Amino acid sequence: MPIVKPFMNSLRFSTTAGAGTGTGAAYNILATTFTTDAGTAATAFPASPSYYNLYINGQIQTADNSATTTTAITIPDGDTLTAATPIVVEFVVN
């Protein structure tokens, strides 16, 4: 039987694709350009999340479409998105 963590918390961050920089595989969006669920400016992403979900224009993305650090999320070819496209990253931490 799998071990289930007794408490999990999710943290959501939102921005638009226009906040990103770079092109192709180097396209990334800094954590500081996101807002939190509380509507405040984010300072960093969680350091050790159990997992995260990326939503682009409301559609969940597969795991091979991004990578995160505490300072940014990299979305290869994200520069081809319309600048107003909403980006939401949900981190699940324990």
XYZ file of C-alpha atoms in Angstrom:
94
model
C 0.000 0.000 0.000
C 1.401 3.452 -0.898
C 2.315 5.869 1.825
C 0.110 8.951 1.712
C 1.414 12.211 3.094
C -0.815 13.444 5.943
C -0.964 17.004 4.657
C -0.509 18.436 1.205
C -0.763 22.110 0.308
C -0.970 23.699 -3.113
C 0.416 27.066 -4.126
C -0.729 28.637 -7.384
C 1.043 31.336 -9.368
C -0.318 33.129 -12.446
C 0.995 35.409 -15.193
C 0.795 35.715 -18.983
C 3.109 34.401 -21.683
C 4.180 37.956 -22.487
C 6.073 38.097 -19.177
C 8.620 35.592 -20.467
C 11.983 36.156 -22.103
C 14.183 34.210 -24.473
C 13.305 32.118 -27.499
C 12.936 28.443 -28.333
C 14.311 26.076 -25.690
C 15.607 29.028 -23.641
C 12.188 30.685 -23.149
C 11.504 31.190 -19.452
C 9.326 33.209 -17.132
C 10.835 34.520 -13.902
C 9.034 33.711 -10.649
C 8.968 37.416 -9.811
C 6.630 38.121 -12.750
C 3.929 35.851 -11.264
C 1.236 36.760 -8.748
C 0.150 34.463 -5.926
C -3.358 33.323 -4.989
C -3.417 36.243 -2.555
C -2.825 38.673 -5.432
C 0.640 39.664 -4.265
C 3.853 39.574 -6.269
C 5.690 36.267 -6.014
C 9.295 36.272 -4.860
C 10.201 32.623 -5.609
C 8.747 29.217 -6.377
C 8.822 26.446 -3.737
C 12.237 24.802 -3.380
C 11.132 21.156 -3.055
C 7.599 20.585 -4.330
C 6.187 17.065 -4.455
C 5.080 17.896 -7.980
C 3.751 20.778 -10.048
C 1.118 21.275 -12.748
C 1.469 23.754 -15.597
C -1.641 25.175 -17.240
C -1.374 27.136 -20.466
C -4.605 28.833 -21.506
C -6.451 26.668 -18.984
C -5.134 23.388 -20.396
C -2.938 21.161 -18.251
C 0.387 20.370 -19.924
C 2.376 17.147 -19.966
C 5.503 16.869 -17.826
C 7.880 17.119 -20.788
C 6.707 20.670 -21.583
C 8.451 22.514 -18.750
C 11.035 22.608 -15.990
C 11.125 24.727 -12.840
C 13.645 26.157 -10.433
C 13.007 28.447 -7.480
C 13.582 31.455 -9.749
C 11.871 30.562 -13.054
C 9.881 28.150 -15.179
C 11.237 27.157 -18.591
C 8.675 26.413 -21.299
C 10.399 25.367 -24.535
C 8.956 27.326 -27.500
C 6.710 29.320 -25.138
C 7.735 32.398 -27.125
C 5.343 31.265 -29.884
C 2.350 31.841 -27.572
C 0.270 35.010 -27.827
C 1.462 37.486 -25.183
C -1.925 37.522 -23.394
C -2.069 33.711 -22.989
C -2.610 32.908 -19.297
C 0.014 30.763 -17.555
C -0.755 29.119 -14.198
C 1.709 26.983 -12.237
C 0.403 24.956 -9.300
C 2.952 23.511 -6.877
C 1.929 20.766 -4.457
C 4.090 20.695 -1.353
C 3.996 18.727 1.867
